[in-house]
JSON list of C-alpha atoms in Angstrom, two decimals:
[
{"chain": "A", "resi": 237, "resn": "UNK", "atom": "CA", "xyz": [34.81, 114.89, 214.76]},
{"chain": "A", "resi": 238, "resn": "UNK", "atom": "CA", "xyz": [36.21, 111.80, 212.99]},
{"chain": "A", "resi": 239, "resn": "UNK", "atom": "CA", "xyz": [34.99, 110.98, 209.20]},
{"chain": "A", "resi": 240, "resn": "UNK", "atom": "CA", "xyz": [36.15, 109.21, 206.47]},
{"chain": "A", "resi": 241, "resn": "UNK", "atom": "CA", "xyz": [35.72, 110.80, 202.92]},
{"chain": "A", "resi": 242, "resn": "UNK", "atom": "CA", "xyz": [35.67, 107.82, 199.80]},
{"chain": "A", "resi": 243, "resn": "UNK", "atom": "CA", "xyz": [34.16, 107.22, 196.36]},
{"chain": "A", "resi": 244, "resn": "UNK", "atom": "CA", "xyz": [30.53, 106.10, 195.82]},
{"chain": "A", "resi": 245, "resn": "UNK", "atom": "CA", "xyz": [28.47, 105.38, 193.11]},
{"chain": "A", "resi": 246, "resn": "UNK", "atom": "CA", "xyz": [25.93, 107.72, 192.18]},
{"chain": "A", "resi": 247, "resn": "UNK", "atom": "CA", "xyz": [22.74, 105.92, 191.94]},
{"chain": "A", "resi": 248, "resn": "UNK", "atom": "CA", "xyz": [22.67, 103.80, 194.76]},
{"chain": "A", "resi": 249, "resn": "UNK", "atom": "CA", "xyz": [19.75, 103.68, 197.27]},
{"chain": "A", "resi": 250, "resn": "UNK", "atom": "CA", "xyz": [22.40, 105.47, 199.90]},
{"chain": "A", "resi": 251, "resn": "UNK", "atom": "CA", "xyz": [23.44, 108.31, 197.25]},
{"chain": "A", "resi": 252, "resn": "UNK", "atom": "CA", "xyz": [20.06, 108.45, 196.52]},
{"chain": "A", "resi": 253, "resn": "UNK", "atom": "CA", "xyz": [19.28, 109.38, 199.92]},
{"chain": "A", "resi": 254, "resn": "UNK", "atom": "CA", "xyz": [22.06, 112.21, 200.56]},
{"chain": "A", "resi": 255, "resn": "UNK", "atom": "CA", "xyz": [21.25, 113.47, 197.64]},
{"chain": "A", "resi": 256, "resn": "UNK", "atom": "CA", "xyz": [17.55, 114.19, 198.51]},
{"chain": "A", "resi": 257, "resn": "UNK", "atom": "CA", "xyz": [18.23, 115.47, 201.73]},
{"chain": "A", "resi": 258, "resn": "UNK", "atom": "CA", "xyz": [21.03, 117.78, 199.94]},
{"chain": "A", "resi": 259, "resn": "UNK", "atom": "CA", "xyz": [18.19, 119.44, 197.39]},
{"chain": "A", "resi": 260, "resn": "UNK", "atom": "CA", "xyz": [15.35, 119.29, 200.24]},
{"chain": "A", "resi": 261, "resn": "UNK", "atom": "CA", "xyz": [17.80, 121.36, 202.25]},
{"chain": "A", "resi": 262, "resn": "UNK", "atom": "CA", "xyz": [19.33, 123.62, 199.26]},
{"chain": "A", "resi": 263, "resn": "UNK", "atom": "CA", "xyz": [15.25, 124.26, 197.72]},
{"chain": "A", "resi": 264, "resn": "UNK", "atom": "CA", "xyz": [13.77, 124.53, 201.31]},
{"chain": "A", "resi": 265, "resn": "UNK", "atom": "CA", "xyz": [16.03, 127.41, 201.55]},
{"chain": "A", "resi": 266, "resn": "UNK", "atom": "CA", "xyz": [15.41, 128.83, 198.62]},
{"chain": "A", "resi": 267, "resn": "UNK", "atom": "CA", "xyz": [11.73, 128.46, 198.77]},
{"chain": "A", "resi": 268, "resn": "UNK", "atom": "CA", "xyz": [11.63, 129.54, 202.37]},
{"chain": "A", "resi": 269, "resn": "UNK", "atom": "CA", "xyz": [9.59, 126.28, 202.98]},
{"chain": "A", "resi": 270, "resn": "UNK", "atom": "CA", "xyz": [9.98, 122.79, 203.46]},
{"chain": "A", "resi": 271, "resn": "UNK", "atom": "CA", "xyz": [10.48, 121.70, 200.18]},
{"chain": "A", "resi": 272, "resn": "UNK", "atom": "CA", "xyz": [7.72, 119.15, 198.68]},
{"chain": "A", "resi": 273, "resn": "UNK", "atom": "CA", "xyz": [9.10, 115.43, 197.71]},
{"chain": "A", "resi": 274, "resn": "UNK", "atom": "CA", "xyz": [7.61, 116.93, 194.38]},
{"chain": "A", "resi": 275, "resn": "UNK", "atom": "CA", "xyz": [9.72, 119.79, 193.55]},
{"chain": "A", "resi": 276, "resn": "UNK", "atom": "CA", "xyz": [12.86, 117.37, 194.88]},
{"chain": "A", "resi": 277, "resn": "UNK", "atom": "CA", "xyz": [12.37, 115.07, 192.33]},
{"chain": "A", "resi": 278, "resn": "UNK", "atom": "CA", "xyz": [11.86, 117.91, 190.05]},
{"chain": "A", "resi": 279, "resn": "UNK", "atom": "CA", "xyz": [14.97, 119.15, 190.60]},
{"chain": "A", "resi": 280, "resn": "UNK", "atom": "CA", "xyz": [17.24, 115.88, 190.50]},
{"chain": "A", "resi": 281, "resn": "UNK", "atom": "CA", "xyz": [15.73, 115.33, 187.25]},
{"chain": "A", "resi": 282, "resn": "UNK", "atom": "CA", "xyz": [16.77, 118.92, 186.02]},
{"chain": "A", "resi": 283, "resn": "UNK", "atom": "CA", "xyz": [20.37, 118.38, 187.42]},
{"chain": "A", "resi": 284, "resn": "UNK", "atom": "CA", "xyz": [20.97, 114.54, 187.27]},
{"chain": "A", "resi": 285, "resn": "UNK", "atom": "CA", "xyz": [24.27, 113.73, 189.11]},
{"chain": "A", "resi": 286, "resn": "UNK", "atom": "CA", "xyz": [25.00, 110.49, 186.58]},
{"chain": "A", "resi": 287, "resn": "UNK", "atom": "CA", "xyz": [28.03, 112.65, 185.22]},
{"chain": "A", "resi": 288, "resn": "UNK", "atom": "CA", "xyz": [29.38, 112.60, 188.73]},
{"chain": "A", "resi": 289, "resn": "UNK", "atom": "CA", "xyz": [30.94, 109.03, 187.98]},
{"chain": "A", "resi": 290, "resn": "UNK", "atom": "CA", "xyz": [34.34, 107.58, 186.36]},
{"chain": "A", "resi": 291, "resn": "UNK", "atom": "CA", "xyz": [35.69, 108.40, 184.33]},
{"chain": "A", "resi": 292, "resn": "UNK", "atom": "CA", "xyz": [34.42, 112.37, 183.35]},
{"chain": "A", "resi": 293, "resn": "UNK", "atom": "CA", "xyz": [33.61, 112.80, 187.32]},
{"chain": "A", "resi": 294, "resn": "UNK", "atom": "CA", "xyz": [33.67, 111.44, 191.23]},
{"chain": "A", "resi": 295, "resn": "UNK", "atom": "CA", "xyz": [30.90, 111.17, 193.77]},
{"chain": "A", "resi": 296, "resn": "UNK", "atom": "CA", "xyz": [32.28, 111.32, 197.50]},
{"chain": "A", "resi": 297, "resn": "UNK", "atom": "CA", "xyz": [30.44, 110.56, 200.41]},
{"chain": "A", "resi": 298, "resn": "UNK", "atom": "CA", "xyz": [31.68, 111.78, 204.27]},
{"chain": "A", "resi": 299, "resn": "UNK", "atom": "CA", "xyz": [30.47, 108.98, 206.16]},
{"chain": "A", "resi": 300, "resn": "UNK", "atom": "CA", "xyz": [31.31, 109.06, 210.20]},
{"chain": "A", "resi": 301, "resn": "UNK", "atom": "CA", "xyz": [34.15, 107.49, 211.08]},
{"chain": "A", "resi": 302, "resn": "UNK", "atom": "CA", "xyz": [32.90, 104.86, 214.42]},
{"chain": "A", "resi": 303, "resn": "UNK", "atom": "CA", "xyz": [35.93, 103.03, 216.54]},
{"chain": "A", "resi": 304, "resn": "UNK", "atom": "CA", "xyz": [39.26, 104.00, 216.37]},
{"chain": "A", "resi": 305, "resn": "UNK", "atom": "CA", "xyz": [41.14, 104.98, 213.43]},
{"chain": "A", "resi": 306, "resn": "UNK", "atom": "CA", "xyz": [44.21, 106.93, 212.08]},
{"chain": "A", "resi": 307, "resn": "UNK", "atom": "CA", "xyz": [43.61, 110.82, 210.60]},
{"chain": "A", "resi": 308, "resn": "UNK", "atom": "CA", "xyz": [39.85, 111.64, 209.72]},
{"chain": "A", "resi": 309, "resn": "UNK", "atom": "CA", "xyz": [38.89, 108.38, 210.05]},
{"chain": "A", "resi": 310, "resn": "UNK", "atom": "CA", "xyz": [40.98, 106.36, 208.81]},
{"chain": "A", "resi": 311, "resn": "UNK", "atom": "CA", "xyz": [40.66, 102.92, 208.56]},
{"chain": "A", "resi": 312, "resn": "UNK", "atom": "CA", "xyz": [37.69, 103.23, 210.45]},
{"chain": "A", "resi": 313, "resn": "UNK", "atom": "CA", "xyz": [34.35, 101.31, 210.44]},
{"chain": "A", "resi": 314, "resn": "UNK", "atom": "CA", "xyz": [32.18, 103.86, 208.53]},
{"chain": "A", "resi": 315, "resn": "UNK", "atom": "CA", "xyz": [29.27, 105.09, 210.13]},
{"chain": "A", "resi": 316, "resn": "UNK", "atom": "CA", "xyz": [26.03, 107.60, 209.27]},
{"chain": "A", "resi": 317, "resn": "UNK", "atom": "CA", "xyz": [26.45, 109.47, 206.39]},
{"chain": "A", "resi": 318, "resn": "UNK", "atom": "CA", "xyz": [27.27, 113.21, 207.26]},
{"chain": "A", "resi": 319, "resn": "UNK", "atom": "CA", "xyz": [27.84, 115.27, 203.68]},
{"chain": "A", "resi": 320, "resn": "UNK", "atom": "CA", "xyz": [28.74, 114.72, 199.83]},
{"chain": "A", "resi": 321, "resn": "UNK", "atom": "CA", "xyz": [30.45, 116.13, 197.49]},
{"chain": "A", "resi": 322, "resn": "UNK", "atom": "CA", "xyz": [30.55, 115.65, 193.53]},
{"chain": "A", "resi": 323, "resn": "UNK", "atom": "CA", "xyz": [33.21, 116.81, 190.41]},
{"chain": "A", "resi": 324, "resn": "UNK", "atom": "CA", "xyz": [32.61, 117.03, 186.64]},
{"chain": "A", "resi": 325, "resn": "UNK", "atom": "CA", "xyz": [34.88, 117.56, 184.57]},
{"chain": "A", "resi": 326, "resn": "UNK", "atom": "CA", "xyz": [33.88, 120.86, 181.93]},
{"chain": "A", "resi": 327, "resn": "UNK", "atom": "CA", "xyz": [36.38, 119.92, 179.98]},
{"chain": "A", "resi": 328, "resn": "UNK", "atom": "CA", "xyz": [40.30, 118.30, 179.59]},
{"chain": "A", "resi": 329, "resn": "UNK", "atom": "CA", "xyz": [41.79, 120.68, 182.28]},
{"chain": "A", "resi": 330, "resn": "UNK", "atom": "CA", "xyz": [38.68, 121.78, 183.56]},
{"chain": "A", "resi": 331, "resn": "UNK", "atom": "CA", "xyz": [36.48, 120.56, 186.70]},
{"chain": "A", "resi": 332, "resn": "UNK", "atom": "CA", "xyz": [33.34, 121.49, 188.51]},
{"chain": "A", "resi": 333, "resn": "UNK", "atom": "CA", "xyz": [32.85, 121.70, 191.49]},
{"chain": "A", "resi": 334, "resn": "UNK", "atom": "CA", "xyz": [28.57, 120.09, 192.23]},
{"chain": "A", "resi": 335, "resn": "UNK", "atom": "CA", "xyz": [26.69, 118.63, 195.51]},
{"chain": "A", "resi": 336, "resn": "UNK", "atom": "CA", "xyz": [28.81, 120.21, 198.54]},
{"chain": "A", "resi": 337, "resn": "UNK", "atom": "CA", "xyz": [27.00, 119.24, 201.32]},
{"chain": "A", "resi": 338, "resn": "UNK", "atom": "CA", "xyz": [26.90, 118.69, 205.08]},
{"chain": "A", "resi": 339, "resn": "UNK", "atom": "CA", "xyz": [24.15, 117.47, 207.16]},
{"chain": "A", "resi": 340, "resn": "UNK", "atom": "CA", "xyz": [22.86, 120.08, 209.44]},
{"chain": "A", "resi": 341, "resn": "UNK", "atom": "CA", "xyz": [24.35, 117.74, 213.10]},
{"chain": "A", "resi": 342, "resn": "UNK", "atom": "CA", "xyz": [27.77, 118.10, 211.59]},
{"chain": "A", "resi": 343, "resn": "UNK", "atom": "CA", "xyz": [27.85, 121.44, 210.22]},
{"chain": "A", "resi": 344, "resn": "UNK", "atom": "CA", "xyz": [30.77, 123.96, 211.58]},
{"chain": "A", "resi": 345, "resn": "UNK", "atom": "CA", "xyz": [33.50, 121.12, 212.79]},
{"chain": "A", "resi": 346, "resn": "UNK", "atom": "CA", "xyz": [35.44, 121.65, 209.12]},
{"chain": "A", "resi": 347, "resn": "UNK", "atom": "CA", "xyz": [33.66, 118.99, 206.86]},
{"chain": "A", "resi": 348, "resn": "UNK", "atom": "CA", "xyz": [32.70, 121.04, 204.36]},
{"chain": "A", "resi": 349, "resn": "UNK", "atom": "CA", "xyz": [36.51, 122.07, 204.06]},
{"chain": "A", "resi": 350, "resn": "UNK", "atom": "CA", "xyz": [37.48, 118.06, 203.76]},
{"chain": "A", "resi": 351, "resn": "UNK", "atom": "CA", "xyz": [34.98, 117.74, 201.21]},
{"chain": "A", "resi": 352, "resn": "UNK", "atom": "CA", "xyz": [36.50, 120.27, 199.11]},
{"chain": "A", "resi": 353, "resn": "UNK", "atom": "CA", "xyz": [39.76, 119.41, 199.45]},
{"chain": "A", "resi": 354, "resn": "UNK", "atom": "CA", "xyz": [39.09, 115.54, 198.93]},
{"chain": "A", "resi": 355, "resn": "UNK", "atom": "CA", "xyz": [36.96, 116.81, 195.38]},
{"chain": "A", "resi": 356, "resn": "UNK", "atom": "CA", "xyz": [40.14, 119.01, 194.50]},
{"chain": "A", "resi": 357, "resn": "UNK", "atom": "CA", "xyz": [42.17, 115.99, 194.76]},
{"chain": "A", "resi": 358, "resn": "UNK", "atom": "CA", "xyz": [39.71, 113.98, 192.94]},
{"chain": "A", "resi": 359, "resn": "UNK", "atom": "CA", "xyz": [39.94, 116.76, 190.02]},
{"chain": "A", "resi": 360, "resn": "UNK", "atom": "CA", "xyz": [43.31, 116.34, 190.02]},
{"chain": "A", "resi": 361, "resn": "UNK", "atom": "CA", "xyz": [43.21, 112.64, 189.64]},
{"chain": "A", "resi": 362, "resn": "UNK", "atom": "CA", "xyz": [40.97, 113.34, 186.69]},
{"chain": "A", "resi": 363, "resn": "UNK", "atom": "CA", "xyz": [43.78, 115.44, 185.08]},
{"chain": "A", "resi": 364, "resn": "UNK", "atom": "CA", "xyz": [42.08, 118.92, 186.01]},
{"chain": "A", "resi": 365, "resn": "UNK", "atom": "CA", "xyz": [44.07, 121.77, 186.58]},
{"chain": "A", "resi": 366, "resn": "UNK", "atom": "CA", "xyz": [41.17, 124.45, 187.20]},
{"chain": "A", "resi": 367, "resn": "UNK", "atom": "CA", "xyz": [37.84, 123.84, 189.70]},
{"chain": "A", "resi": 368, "resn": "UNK", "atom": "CA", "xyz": [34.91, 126.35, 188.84]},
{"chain": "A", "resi": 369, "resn": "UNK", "atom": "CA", "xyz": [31.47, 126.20, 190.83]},
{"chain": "A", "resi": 370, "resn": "UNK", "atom": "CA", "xyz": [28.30, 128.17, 190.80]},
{"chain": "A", "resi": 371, "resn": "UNK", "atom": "CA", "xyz": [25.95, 128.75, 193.89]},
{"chain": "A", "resi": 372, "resn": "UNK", "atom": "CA", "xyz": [23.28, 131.39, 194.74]},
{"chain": "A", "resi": 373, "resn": "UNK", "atom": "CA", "xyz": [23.05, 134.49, 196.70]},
{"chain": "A", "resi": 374, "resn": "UNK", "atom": "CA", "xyz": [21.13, 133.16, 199.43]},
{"chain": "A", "resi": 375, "resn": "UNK", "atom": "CA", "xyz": [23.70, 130.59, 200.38]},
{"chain": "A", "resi": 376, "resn": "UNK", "atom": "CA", "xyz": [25.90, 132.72, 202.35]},
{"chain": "A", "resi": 377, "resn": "UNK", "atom": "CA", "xyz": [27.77, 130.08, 203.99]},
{"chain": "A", "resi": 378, "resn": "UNK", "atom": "CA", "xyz": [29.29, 128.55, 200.69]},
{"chain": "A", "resi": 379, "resn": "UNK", "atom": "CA", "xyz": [30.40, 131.70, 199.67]},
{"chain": "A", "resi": 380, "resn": "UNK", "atom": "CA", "xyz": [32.32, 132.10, 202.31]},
{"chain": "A", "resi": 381, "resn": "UNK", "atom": "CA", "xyz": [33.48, 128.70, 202.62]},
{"chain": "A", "resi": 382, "resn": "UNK", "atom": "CA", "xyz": [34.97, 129.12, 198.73]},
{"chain": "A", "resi": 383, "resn": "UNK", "atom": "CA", "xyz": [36.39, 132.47, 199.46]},
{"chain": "A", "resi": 384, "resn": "UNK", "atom": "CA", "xyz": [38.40, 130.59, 202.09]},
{"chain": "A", "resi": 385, "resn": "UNK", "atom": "CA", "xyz": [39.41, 127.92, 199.89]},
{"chain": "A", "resi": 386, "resn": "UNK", "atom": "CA", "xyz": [41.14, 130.28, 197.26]},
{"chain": "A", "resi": 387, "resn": "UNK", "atom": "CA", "xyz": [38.19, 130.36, 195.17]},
{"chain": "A", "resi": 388, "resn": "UNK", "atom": "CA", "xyz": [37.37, 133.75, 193.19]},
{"chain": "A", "resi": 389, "resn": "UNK", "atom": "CA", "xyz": [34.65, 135.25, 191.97]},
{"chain": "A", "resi": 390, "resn": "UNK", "atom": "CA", "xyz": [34.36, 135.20, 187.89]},
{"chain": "A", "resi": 391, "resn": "UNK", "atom": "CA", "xyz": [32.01, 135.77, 185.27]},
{"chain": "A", "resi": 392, "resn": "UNK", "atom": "CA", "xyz": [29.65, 133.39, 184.80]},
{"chain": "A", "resi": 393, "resn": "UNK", "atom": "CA", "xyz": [30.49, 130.72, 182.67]},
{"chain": "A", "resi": 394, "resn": "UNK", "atom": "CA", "xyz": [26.77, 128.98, 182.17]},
{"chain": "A", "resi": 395, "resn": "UNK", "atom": "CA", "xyz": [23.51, 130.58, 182.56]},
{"chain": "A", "resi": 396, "resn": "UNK", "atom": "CA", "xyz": [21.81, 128.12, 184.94]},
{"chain": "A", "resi": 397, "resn": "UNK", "atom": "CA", "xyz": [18.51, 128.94, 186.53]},
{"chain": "A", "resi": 398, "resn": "UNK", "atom": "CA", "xyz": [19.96, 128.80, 190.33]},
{"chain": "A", "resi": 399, "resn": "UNK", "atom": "CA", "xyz": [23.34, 130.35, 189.93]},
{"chain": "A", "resi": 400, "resn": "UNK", "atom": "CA", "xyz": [24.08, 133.89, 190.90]},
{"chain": "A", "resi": 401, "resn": "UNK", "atom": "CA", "xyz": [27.64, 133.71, 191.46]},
{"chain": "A", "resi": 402, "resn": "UNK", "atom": "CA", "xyz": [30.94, 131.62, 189.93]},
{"chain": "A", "resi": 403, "resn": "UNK", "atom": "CA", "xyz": [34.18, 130.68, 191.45]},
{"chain": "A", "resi": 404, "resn": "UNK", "atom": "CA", "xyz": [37.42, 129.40, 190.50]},
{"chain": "A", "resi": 405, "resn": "UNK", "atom": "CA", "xyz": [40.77, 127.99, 191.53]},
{"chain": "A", "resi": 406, "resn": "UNK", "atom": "CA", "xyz": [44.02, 126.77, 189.98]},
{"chain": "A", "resi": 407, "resn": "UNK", "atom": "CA", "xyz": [44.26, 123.50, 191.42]},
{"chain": "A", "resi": 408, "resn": "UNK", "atom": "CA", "xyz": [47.68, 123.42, 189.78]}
]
């Protein structure tokens, strides 16, 4: 699978978009429903991604890479959107990791790794030295996706309503 992993602005009618279809997915599975358009607006208006901009954060969107192009995509015409992925910085040294996300079609070809290593180097670029996250119990999948990324298992460091377990990595 080719892709090409860049920058966006939060906000757009395109982030918009992934970002619906990333909570729809995310609260579908934790309601064990189809999650209502309701209860997705909901919950990007608990969580707004606006910090996921320049300079405090990054939005990235994995779009599909169509024609020929060098490594992932590479100077590529981009295609569909396939996944997202957002930082925040927590503090000076500190990011967080927020929005990791692949569309069900492209799921299990190594996306979600790109999109964590492209928002690791976008921490870094934002002077981080440490990526936490948070995710739930229920999604299995990241868990194990962390665990192979270096990420450990801490104590929480924030008491939000949807987190059951925290990570962290020294980025450098």
């Amino acid at each position: 699978m080719n892709w090409n992993i860049a920058p966006a602005s939060v906000g757009t009618a395109e982030a918009d978009a992934v970002l619906r279809a990333y909570i729809d997915d995310i609260a579908g599975r934790y309601y064990g429903r189809p999650a209502t358009p309701e209860e997705i607006d909901t919950a990007l208006a608990e969580s707004p991604s606006d910090d996921l901009a320049p300079p405090h954060g990054a939005f990235l969107l994995a779009r599909e890479a169509n024609g020929t192009g060098g490594a992932n995509g590479a100077n590529s015409t981009a295609g569909a959107v396939l996944g997202c992925v957002g930082v925040r910085l927590l503090s000076a040294k500190t990011a967080e990791l927020k929005r990791v996300w692949v569309t069900p079609a492209a799921r299990g070809r190594g996306l979600g790794s790109a999109l964590i290593g492209a928002a690791e180097h976008a921490a870094l670029d934002l002077g981080a030295t440490t990526m936490r996250l948070d995710t739930r119990t229920d999604l299995v999948e990241a868990r194990r996706l962390y665990g192979r990324h270096g990420y450990a298992e801490i104590p929480p460091y924030h008491h939000g309503k949807y987190a059951d377990h925290w990570f962290e990595k020294r980025l450098a």
